[in-house]
Structures are given as C-alpha cells and as structure tokens.
PDB file of C-alpha atoms in Angstrom:
ATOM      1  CA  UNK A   9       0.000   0.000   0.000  1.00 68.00           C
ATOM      2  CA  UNK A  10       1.075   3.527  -0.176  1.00 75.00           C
ATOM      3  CA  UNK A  11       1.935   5.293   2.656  1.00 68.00           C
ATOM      4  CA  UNK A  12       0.402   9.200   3.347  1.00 67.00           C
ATOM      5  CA  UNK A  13       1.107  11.754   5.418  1.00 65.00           C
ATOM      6  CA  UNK A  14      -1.512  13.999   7.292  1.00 62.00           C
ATOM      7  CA  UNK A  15      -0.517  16.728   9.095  1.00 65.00           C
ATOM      8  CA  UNK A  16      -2.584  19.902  11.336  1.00 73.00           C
ATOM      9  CA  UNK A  17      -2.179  23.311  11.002  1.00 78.00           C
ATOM     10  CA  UNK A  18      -2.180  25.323  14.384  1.00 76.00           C
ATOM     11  CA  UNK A  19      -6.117  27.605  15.051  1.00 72.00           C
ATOM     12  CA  UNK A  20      -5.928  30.128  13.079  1.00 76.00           C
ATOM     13  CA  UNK A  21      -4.215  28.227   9.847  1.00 80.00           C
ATOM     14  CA  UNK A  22      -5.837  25.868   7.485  1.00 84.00           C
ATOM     15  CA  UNK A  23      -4.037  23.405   5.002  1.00 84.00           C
ATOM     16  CA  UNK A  24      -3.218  25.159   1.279  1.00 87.00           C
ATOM     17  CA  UNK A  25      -5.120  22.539  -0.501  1.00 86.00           C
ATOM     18  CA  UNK A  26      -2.587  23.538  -3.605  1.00 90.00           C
ATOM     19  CA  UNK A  27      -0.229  21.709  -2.376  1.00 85.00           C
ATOM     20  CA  UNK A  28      -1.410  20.410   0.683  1.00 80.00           C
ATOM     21  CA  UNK A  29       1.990  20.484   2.501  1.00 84.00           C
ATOM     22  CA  UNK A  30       1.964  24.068   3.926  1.00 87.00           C
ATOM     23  CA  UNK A  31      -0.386  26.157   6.950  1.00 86.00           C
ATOM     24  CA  UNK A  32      -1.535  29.573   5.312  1.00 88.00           C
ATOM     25  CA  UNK A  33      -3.868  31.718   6.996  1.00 87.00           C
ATOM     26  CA  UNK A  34      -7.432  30.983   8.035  1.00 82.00           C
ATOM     27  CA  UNK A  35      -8.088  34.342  10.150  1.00 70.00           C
ATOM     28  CA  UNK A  36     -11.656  34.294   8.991  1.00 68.00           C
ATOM     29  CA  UNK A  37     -12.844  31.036  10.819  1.00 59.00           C
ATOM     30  CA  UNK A  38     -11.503  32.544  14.253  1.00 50.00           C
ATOM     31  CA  UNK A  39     -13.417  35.932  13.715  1.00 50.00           C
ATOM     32  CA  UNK A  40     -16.897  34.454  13.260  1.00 49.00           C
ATOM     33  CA  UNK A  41     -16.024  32.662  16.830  1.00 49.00           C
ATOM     34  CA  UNK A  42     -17.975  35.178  18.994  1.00 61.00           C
ATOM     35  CA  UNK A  43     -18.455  32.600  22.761  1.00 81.00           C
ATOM     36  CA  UNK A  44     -16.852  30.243  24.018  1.00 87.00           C
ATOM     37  CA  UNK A  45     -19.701  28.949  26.413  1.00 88.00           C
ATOM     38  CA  UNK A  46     -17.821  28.914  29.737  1.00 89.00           C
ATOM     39  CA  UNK A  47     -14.495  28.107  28.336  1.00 92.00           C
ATOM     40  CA  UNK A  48     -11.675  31.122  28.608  1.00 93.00           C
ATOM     41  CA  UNK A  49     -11.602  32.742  25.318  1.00 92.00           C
ATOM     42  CA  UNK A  50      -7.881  33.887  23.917  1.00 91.00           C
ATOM     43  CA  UNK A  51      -7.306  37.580  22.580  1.00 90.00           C
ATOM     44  CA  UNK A  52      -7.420  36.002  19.635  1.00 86.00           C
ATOM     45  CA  UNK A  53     -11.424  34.201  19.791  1.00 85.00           C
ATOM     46  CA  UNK A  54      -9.228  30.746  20.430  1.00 89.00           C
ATOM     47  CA  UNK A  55     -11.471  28.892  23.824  1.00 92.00           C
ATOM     48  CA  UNK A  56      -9.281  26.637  25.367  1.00 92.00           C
ATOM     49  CA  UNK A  57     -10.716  25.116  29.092  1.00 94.00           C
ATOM     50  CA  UNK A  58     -10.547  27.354  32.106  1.00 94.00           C
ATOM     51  CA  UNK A  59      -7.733  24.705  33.541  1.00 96.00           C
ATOM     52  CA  UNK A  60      -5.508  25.266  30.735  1.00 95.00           C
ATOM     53  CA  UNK A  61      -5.563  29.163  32.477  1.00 96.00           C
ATOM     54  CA  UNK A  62      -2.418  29.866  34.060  1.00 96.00           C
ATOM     55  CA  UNK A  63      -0.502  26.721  34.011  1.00 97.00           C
ATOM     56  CA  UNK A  64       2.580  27.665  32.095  1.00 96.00           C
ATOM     57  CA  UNK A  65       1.613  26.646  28.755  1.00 95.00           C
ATOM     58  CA  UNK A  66       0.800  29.181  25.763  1.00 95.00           C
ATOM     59  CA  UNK A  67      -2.093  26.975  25.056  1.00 94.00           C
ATOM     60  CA  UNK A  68      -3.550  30.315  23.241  1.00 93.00           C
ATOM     61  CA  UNK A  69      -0.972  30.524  20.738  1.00 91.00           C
ATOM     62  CA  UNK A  70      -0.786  34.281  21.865  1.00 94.00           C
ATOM     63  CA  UNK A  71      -0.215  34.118  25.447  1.00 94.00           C
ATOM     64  CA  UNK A  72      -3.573  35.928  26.756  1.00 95.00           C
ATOM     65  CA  UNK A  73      -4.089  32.213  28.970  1.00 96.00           C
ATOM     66  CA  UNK A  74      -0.969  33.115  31.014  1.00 96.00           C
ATOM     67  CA  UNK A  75      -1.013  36.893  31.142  1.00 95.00           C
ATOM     68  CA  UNK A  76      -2.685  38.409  35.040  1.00 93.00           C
ATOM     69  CA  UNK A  77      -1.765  35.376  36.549  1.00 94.00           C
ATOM     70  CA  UNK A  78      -1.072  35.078  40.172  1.00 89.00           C
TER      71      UNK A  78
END
C-alpha cells in the first residue's frame, strides 16, 4: 500500500489545498467565533478550558491564557 502523510495546522491556519503540505492563513474562521460557552476565550477568539488558564503553557498561541496570573 502507499503510505500518506496527514498533518494539522495550528487555530488560526488551514491546510493550502494547492499543495497540501503548507499552513496559510485561516483568520476568517476565528473571527466568526464570537463565545466560548464557559471556556476562557484567547485575545485572539481561540477557547481553550478554564484549567488550561495559568498553568505555564501558551495553550492560546498568543499568550492571553498566562497573562494576570497570580
């Protein structure tokens, strides 16, 4: 059999179906995002869960979940 590949782009990228080897940007999806139903919701409309809040990871991909931390 032949062997593929498949591979994720980080939020805010999609897959160029052109080639479908490199991330280009998919800005659009994360602006129609508007709640994130009780979930912490990144500068950037990302909602990741309230425990990801503050525990040392950029889980955001912008840093807003550990910014005013205690």
């Amino acid at each position: 059999g032949v062997l593929t590949r498949v591979c994720g782009c980080r939020y805010g990228r999609k897959l160029n179906t052109m080639n479908n080897q490199e991330c280009i940007d998919n800005s659009q999806a994360e602006s129609s995002q508007t709640s994130c139903n009780g979930r912490f919701q990144c500068r950037n409309s990302r909602c990741i869960p309230l425990s990801y809040k503050c525990d040392g990871d950029d889980d955001c991909h912008d840093n807003s979940d550990e910014q005013n931390c205690p």
